[in-house]
Short mmCIF file of C-alpha atoms in Angstrom, two decimals:
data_model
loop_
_atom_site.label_atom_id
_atom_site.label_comp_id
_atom_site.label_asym_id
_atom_site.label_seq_id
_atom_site.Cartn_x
_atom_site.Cartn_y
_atom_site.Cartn_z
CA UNK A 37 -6.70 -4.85 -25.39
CA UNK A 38 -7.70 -3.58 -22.10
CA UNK A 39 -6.66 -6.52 -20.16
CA UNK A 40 -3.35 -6.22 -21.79
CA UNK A 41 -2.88 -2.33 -20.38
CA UNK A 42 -3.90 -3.51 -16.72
CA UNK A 43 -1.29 -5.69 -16.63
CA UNK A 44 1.00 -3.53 -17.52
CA UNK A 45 0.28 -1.38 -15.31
CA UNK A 46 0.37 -2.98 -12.49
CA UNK A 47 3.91 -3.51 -13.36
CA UNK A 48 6.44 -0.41 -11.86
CA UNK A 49 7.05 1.84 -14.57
CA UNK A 50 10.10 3.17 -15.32
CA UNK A 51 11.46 6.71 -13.79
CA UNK A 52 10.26 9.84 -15.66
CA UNK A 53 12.76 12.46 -15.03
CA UNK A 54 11.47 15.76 -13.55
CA UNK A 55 14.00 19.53 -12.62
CA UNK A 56 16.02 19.60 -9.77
CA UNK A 57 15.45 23.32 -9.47
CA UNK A 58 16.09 23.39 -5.57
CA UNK A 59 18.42 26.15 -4.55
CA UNK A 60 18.76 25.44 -0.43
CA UNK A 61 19.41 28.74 1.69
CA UNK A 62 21.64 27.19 4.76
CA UNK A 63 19.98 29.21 7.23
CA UNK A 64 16.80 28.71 6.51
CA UNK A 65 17.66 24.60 6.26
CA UNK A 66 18.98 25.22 9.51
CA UNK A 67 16.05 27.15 11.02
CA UNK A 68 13.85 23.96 9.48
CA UNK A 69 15.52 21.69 11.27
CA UNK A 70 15.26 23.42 14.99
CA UNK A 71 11.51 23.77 14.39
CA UNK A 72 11.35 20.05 13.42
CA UNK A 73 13.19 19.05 16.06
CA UNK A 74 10.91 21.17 18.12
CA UNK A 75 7.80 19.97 16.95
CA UNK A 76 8.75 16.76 17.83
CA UNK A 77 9.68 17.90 21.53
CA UNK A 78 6.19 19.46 21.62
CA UNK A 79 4.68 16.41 20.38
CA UNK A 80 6.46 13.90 22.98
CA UNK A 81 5.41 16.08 25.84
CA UNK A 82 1.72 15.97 24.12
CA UNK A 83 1.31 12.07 23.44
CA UNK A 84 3.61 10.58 25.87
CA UNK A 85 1.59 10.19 28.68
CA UNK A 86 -0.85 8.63 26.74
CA UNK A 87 -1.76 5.14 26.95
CA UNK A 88 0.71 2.94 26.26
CA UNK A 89 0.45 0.98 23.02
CA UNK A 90 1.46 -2.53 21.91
CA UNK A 91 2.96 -1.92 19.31
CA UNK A 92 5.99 0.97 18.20
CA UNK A 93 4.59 4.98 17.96
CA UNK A 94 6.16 6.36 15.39
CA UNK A 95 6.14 10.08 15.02
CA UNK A 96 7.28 11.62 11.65
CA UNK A 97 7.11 15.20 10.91
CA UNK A 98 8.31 16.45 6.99
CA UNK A 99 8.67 19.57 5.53
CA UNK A 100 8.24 19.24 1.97
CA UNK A 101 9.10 21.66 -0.90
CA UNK A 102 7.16 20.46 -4.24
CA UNK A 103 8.74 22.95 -6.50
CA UNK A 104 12.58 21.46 -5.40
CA UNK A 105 11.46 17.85 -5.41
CA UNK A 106 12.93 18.54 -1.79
CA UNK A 107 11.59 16.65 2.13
CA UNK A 108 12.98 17.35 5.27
CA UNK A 109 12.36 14.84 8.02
CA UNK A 110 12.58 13.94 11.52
CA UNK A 111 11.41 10.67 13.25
CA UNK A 112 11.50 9.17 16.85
CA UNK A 113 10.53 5.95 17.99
CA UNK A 114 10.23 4.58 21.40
CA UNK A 115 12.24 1.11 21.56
CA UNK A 116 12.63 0.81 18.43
CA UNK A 117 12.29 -2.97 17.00
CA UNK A 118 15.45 -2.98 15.41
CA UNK A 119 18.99 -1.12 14.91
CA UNK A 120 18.72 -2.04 11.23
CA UNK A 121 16.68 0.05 8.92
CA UNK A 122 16.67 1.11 5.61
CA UNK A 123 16.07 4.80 4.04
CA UNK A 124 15.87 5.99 0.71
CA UNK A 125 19.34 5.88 -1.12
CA UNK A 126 18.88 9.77 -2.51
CA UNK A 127 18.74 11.07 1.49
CA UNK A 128 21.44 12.35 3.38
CA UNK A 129 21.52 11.62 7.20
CA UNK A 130 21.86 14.43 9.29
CA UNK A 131 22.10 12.94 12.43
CA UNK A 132 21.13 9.65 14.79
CA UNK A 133 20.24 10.59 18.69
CA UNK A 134 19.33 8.43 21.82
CA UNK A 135 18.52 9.57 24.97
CA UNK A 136 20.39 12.82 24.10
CA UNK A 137 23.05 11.01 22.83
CA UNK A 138 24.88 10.71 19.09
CA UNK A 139 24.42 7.14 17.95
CA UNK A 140 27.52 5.98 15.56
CA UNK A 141 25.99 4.05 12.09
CA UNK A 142 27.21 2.98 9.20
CA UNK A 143 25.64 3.01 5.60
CA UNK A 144 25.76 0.47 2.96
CA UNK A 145 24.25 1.96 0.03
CA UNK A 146 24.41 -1.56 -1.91
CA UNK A 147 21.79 -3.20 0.30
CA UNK A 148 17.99 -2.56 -0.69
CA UNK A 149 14.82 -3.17 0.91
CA UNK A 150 12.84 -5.46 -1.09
CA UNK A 151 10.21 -3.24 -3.03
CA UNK A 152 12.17 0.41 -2.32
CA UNK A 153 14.56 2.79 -3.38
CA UNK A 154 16.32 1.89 0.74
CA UNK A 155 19.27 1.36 1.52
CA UNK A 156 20.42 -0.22 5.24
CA UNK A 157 21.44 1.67 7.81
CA UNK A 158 23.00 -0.10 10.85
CA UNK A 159 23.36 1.54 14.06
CA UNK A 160 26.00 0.13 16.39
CA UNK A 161 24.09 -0.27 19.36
CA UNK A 162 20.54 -1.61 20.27
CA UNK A 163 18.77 1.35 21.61
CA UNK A 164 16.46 1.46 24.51
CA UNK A 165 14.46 4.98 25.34
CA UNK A 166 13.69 6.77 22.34
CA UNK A 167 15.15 7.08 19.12
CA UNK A 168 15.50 9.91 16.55
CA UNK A 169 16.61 10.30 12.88
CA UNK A 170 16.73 13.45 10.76
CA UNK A 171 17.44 13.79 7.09
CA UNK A 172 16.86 15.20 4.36
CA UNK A 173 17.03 14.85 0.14
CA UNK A 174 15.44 15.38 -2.65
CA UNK A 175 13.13 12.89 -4.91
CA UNK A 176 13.70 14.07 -8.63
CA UNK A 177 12.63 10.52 -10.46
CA UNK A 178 9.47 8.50 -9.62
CA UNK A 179 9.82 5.66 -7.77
CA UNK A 180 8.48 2.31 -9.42
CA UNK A 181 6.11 5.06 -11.42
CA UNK A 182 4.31 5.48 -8.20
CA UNK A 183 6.06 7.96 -5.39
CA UNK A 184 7.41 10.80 -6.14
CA UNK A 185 8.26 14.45 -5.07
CA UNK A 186 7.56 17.53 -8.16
CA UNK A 187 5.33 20.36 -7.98
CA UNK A 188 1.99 18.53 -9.15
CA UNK A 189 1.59 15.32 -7.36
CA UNK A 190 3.54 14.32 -3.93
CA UNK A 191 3.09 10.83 -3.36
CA UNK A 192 5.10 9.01 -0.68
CA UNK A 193 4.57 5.17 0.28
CA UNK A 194 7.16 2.53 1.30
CA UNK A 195 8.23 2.27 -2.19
CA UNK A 196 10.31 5.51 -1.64
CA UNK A 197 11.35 4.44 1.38
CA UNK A 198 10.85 8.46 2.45
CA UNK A 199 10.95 7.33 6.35
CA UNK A 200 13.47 5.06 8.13
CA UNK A 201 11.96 1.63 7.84
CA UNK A 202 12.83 -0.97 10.34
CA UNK A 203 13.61 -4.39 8.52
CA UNK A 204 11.23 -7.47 9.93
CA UNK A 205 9.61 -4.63 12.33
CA UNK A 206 6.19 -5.63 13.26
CA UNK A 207 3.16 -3.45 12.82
CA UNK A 208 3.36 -0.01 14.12
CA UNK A 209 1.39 3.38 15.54
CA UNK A 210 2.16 6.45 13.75
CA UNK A 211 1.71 10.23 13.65
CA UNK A 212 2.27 12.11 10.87
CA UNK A 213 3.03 15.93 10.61
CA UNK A 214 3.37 17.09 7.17
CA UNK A 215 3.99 20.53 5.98
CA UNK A 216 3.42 21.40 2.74
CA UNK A 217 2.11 24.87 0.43
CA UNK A 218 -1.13 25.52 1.33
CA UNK A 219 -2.70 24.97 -2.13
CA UNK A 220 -1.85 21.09 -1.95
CA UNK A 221 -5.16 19.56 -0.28
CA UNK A 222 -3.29 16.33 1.33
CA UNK A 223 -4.07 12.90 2.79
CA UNK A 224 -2.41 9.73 4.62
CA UNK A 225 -3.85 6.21 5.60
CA UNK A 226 -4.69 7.96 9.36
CA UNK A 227 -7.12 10.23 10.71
CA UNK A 228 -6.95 13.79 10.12
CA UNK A 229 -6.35 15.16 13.43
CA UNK A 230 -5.79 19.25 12.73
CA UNK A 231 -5.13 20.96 9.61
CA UNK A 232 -3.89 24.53 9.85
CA UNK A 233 -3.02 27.23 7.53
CA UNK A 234 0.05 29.93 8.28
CA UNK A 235 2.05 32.56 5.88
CA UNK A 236 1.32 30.30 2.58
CA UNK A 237 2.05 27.04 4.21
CA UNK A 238 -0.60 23.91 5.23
CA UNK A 239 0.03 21.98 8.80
CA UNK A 240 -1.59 18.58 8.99
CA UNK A 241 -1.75 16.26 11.66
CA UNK A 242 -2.73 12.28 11.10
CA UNK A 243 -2.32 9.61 13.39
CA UNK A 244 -3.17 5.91 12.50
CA UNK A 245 -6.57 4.35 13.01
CA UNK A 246 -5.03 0.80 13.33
CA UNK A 247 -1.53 -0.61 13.70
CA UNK A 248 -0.10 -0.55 10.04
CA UNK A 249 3.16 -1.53 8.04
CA UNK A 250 3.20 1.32 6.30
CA UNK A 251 2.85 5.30 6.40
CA UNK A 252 1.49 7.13 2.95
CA UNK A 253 1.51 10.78 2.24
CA UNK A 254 -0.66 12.14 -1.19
CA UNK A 255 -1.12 15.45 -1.58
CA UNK A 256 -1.41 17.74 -4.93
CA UNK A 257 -2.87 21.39 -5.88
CA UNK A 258 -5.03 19.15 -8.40
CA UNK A 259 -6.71 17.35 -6.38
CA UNK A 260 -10.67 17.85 -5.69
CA UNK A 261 -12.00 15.79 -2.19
CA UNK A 262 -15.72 15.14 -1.55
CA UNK A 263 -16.97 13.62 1.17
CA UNK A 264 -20.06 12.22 2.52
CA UNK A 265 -21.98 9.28 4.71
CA UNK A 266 -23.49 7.08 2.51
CA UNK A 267 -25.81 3.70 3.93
CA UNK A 268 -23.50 3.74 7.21
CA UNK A 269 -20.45 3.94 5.31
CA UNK A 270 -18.06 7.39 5.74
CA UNK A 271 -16.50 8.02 2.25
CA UNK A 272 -13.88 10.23 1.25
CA UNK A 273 -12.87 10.12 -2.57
CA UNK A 274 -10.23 12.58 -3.81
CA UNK A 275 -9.70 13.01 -8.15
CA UNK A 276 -8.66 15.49 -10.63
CA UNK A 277 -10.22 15.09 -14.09
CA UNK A 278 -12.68 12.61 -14.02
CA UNK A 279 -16.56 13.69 -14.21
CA UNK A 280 -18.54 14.27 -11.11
CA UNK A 281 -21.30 12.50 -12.07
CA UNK A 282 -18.94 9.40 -12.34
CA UNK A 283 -17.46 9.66 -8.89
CA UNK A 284 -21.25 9.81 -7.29
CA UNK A 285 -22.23 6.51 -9.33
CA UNK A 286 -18.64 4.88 -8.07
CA UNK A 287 -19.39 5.63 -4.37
CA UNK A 288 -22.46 3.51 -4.59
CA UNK A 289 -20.13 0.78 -6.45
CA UNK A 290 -17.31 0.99 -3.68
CA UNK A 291 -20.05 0.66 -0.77
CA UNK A 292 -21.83 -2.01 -2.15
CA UNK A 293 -18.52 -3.71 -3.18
CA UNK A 294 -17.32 -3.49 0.87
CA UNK A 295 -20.89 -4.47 1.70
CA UNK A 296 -20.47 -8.08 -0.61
CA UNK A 297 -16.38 -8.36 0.56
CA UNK A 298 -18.10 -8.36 4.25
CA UNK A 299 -20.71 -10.59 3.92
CA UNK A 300 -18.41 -13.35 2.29
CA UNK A 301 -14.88 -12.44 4.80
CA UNK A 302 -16.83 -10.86 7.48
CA UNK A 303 -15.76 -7.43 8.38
CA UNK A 304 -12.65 -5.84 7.87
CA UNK A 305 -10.27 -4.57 10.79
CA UNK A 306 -11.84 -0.69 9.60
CA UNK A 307 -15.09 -0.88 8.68
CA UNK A 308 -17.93 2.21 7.89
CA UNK A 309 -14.58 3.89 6.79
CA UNK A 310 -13.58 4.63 3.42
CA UNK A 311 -11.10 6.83 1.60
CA UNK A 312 -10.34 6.39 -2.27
CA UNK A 313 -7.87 8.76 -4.47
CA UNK A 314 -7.57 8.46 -8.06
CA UNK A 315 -4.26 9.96 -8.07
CA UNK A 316 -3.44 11.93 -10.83
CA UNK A 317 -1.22 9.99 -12.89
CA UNK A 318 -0.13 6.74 -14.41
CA UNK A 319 1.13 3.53 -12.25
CA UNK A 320 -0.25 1.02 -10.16
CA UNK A 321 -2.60 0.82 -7.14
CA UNK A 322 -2.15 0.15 -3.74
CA UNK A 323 -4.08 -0.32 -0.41
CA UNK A 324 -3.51 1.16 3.09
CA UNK A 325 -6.16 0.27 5.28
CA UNK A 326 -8.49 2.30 4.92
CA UNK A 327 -7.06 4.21 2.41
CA UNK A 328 -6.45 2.84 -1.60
CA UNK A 329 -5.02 4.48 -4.63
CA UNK A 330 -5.43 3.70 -7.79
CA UNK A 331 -4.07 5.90 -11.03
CA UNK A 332 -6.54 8.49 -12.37
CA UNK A 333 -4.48 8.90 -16.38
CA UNK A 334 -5.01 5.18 -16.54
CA UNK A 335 -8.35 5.32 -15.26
CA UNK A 336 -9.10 8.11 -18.09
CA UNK A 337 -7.39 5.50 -20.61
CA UNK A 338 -10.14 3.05 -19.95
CA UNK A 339 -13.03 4.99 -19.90
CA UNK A 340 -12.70 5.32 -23.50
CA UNK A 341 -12.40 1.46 -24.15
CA UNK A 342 -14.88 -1.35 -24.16
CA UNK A 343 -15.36 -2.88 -20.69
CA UNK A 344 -13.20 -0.19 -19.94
CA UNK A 345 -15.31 1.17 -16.33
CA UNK A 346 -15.97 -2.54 -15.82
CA UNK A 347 -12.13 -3.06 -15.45
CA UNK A 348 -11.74 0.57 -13.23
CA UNK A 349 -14.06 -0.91 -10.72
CA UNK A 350 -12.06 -4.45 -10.95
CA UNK A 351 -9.03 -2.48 -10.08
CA UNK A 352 -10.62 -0.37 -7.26
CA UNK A 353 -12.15 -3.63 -6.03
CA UNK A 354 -8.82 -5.33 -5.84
CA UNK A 355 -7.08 -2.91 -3.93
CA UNK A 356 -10.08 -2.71 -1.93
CA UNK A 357 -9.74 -6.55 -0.97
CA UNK A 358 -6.48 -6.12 0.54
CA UNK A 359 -8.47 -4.55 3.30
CA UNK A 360 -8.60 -8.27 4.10
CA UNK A 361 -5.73 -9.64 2.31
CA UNK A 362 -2.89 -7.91 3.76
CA UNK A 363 -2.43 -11.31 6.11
CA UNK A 364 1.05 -12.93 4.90
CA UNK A 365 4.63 -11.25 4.64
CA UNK A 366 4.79 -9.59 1.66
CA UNK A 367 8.55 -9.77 1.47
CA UNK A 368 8.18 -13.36 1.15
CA UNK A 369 7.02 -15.53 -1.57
CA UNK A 370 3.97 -16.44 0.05
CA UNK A 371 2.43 -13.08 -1.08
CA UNK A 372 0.46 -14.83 -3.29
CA UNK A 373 -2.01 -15.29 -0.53
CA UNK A 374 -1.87 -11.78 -0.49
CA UNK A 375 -2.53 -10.81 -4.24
CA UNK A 376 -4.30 -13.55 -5.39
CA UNK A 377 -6.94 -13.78 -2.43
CA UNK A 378 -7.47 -10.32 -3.51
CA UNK A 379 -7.93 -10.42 -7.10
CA UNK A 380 -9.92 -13.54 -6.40
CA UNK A 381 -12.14 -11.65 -4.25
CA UNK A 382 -11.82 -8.48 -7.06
CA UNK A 383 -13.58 -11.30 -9.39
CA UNK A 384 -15.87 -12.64 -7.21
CA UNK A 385 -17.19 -8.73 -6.68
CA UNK A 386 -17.11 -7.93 -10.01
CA UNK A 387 -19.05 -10.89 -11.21
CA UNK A 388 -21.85 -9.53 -9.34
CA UNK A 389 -22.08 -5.93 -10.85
CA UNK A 390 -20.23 -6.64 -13.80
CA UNK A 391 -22.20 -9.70 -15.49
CA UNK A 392 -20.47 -13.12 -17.11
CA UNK A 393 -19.54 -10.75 -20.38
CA UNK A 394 -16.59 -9.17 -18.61
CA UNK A 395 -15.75 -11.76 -15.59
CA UNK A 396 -15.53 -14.21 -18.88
CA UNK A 397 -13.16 -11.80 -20.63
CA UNK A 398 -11.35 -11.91 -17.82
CA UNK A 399 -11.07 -15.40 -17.05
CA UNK A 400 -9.98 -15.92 -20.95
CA UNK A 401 -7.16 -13.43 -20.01
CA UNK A 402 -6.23 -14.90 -16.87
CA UNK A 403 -5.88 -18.07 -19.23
CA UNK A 404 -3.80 -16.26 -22.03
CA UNK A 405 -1.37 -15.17 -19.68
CA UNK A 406 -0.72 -17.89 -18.28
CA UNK A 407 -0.48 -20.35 -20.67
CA UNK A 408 2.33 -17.82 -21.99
CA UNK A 409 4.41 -18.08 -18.64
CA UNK A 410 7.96 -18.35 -19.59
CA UNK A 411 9.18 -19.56 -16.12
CA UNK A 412 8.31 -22.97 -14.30
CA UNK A 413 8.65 -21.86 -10.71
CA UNK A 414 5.64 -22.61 -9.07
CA UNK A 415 3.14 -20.07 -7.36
CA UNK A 416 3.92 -20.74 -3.92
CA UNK A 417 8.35 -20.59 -5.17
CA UNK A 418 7.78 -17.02 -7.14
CA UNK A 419 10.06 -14.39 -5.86
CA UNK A 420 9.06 -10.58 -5.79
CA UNK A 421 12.24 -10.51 -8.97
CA UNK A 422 10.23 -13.43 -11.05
CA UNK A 423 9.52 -11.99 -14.39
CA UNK A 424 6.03 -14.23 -14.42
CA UNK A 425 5.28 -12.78 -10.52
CA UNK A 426 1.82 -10.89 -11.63
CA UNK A 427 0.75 -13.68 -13.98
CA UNK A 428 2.07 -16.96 -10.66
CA UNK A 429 0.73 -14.45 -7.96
CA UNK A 430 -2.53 -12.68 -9.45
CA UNK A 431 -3.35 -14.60 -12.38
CA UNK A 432 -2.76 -17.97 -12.00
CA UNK A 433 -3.90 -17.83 -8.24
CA UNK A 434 -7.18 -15.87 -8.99
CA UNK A 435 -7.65 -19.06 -11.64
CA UNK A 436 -6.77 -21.64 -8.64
CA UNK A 437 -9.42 -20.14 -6.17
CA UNK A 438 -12.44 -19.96 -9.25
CA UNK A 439 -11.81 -23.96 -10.00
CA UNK A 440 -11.55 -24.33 -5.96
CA UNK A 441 -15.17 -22.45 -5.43
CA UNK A 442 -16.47 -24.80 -8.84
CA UNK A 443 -15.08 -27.97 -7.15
CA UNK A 444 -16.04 -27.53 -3.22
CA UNK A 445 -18.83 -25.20 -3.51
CA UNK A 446 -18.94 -21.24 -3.16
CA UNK A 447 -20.12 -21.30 0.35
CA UNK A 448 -17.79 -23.91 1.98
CA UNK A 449 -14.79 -21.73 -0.04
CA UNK A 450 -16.11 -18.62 1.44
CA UNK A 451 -16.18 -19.66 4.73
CA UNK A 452 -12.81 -21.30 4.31
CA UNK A 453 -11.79 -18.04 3.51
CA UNK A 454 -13.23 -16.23 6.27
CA UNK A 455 -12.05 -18.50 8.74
CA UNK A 456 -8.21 -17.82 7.24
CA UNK A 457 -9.25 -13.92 7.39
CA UNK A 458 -10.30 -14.26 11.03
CA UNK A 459 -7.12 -16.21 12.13
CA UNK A 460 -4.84 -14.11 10.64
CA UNK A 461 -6.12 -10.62 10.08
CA UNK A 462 -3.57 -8.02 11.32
CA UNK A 463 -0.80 -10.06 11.54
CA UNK A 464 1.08 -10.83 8.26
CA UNK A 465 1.67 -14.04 9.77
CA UNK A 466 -0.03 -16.50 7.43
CA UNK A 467 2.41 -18.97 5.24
CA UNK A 468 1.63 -21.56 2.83
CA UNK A 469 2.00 -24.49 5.20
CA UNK A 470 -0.79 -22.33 7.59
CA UNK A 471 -3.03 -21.84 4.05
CA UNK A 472 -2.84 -25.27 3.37
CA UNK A 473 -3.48 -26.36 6.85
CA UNK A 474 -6.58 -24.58 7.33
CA UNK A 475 -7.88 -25.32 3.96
CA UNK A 476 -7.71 -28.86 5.42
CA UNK A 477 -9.50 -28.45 8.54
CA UNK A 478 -12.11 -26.55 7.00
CA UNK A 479 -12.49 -28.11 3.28
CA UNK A 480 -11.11 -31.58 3.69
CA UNK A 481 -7.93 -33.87 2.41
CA UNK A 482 -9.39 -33.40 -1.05
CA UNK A 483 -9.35 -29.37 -0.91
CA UNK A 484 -5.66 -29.92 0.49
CA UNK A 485 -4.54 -32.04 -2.16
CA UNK A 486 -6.01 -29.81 -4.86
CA UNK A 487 -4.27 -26.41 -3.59
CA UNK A 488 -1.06 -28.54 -2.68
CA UNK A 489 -0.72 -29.34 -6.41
CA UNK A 490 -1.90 -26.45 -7.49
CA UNK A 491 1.06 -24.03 -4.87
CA UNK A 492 3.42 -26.55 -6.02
CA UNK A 493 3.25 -28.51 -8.95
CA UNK A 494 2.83 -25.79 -11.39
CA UNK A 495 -0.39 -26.61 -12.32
CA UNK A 496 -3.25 -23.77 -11.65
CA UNK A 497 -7.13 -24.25 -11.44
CA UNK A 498 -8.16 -26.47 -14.50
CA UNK A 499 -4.68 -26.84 -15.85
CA UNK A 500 -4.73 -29.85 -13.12
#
């Protein structure tokens, strides 16, 4: 069944092997790394006297080489927030600066970043003035079926952990240089600031439009981009195989789906601002304000199937809600604020373009899986390494929030909700105890009670 395959994959994959066929050349490595470590001179000089911002700058320039599955890097940070971070366990460290000065670290390749391929790198001194970083590896095997390096798709998120990543750092600034062959058409979750072509190569410049928690790289030779200003909206949607026609009748979808997601959250942190890849493969989806991803071969997989474009919106649309659901730590348990707000709002959406038929289907699912739950930790207990976390954090949750709208009203729930939006929205600081606490002030001692069992008891929506 189709609902079966979504869940699935939304679940990391397994690694498909692809060739290691990298031979290096040391001088030309070497001659890589001068002009990286110029570029990012060049761009200190450029930026730096800019306007200071709150939060960390970031600047990350990569060479990448699809055919050897190879990246290059270099990244400085002002102050950084930590002298702890992680970096994928594949890269080699080529050297640690500050101030002009070699930093000592030490590696521990047994420690990972929840959600990555990183490993911890601790630095034995807190820095102050800037820091810098260069490495370099190679990415033969997908990451979690999702990132990976090969000469048809690169795809880098914080799965791969392809930059160092400060542990418990707060939301930061980035720019992004990112040199790849010039037949790869390439995007991030910034805004394309220059794009420049020299002796078969492709130069592009992104910085962020808002502080972030993450920086993403996609780029492939297969990829098509259109673009276009549709009722106040910008859109940019990039695919491979599927049908024109269908990408025209899914920009209307997307805009009228951010259009509903307003009018019941009010608006997101980037609004009139959308960019949507199908990327070409299988996997999961995943959202980068304002910038989502969901897989194109899987996509292709329903299109054949009853309901089967009904449940490719439903997908878009959920990755599309974590334009406001990003607002609790993700490396906590109380992600299911997170991923079931968003799949909530993913059903409230398509219940409005999709009809009772398939929101029913869906519910009945929701149901099914649940009721086949083999663990008894509660939604608001699940750990990211719970077997049952997509059926306690999407499914169970989405089936808490449609009883909660049936019990309180739709109204009072959605401004509940865009209260908790509001309060929280570029922060990642919302909690359980902060969830319940507003649902209180804003739904009563009954809509308390109700969630409170529902977080911790076990029980979920009508199950009560």
């Amino acid at each position: 069944m189709i609902f079966d395959l979504m869940t699935r994959n939304e679940t990391p994959n397994d690694a498909e092997k692809t060739p290691d066929n990298w031979n290096g050349n040391a001088l030309k490595a070497l001659t890589r790394r001068i002009l990286l470590l110029t570029m990012v001179s060049v761009m200190f000089v450029l930026f730096g006297c800019s306007k200071e911002s709150p939060s960390p700058l970031y600047r990350l320039r990569v060479w990448i080489d699809p055919a050897g599955n190879r990246i290059e890097g270099l990244m400085s940070v002002e102050n950084p927030p930590s002298s702890r971070f992680f970096l994928n366990n594949r890269f080699k460290i080529l050297g640690v600066s500050a101030n002009g000065q070699t930093v000592p670290y030490r590696r521990d390749t047994t420690v990972y970043m929840p959600y990555t391929v990183g490993t911890v790198v601790q630095l034995d001194t807190v820095i102050r003035g800037e820091l810098r970083i260069e490495y370099e590896g190679t990415l033969p095997d997908t990451v979690h079926g999702v990132n990976m390096i090969n000469p048809g798709l690169v795809e880098l998120a914080l799965y791969a952990a392809w930059y160092p990543m400060f542990q418990k750092a707060k939301l930061f600034d980035f720019e992004l240089q990112a040199d790849l062959p010039s037949d790869f058409i390439s995007l991030s979750n910034g805004v394309l600031k220059k794009r420049s072509v020299r002796e078969g190569r492709t130069l592009a410049r992104w910085t962020s439009l808002k502080p972030g928690f993450d920086i993403v790289l996609l780029a492939s030779p297969r990829l098509k981009l259109v673009e276009e200003k549709r009722k106040g909206v910008q859109i940019e949607m990039a695919f491979s195989k599927l049908p024109p026609d269908r990408i025209e009748s899914k920009k209307d979808s997307l805009v009228s789906a951010m259009d509903r997601l307003s009018s019941f959250y009010g608006p997101p942190r980037v609004k009139g601002f959308l960019r949507f890849v199908y990327s070409p493969r299988n996997g999961w989806g995943y959202s980068r304000i304002p910038f989502f991803v969901v897989p194109e071969e899987y996509a292709l997989t329903l299109w054949g199937r009853p309901f089967g474009q009904e449940m490719d919106f439903h997908g878009a649309a959920h990755e599309m809600a974590h334009f406001w659901w990003m607002i609790a730590d993700a490396e906590t348990p109380d992600d299911w604020i997170n991923e079931g707000l968003a799949e909530y709002s993913a059903f409230r959406v398509s219940e409005a373009s999709s009809g009772p038929a398939f929101t029913g289907r869906l519910v009945d699912e929701y149901k099914r899986h649940a009721s086949k739950s083999r663990t008894a930790t509660p939604i608001a207990e699940t750990r990211m390494d719970s077997e049952d976390v997509y059926v306690n954090r999407y499914e169970k949750t989405a089936l808490v929030f449609i009883e909660a709208g049936n019990r309180f009203g739709t109204e009072p729930m959605d401004r509940f909700l865009k209260s908790l939006h509001s309060r929280f929205a570029g922060s990642r600081k919302a909690t359980t105890a902060l969830f319940l606490e507003e649902a209180r002030k804003r739904l009563g001692a009954d809509a308390e009670a109700y969630f409170r069992k529902c977080l911790f008891d076990g029980a979920y929506g009508t199950d009560q």
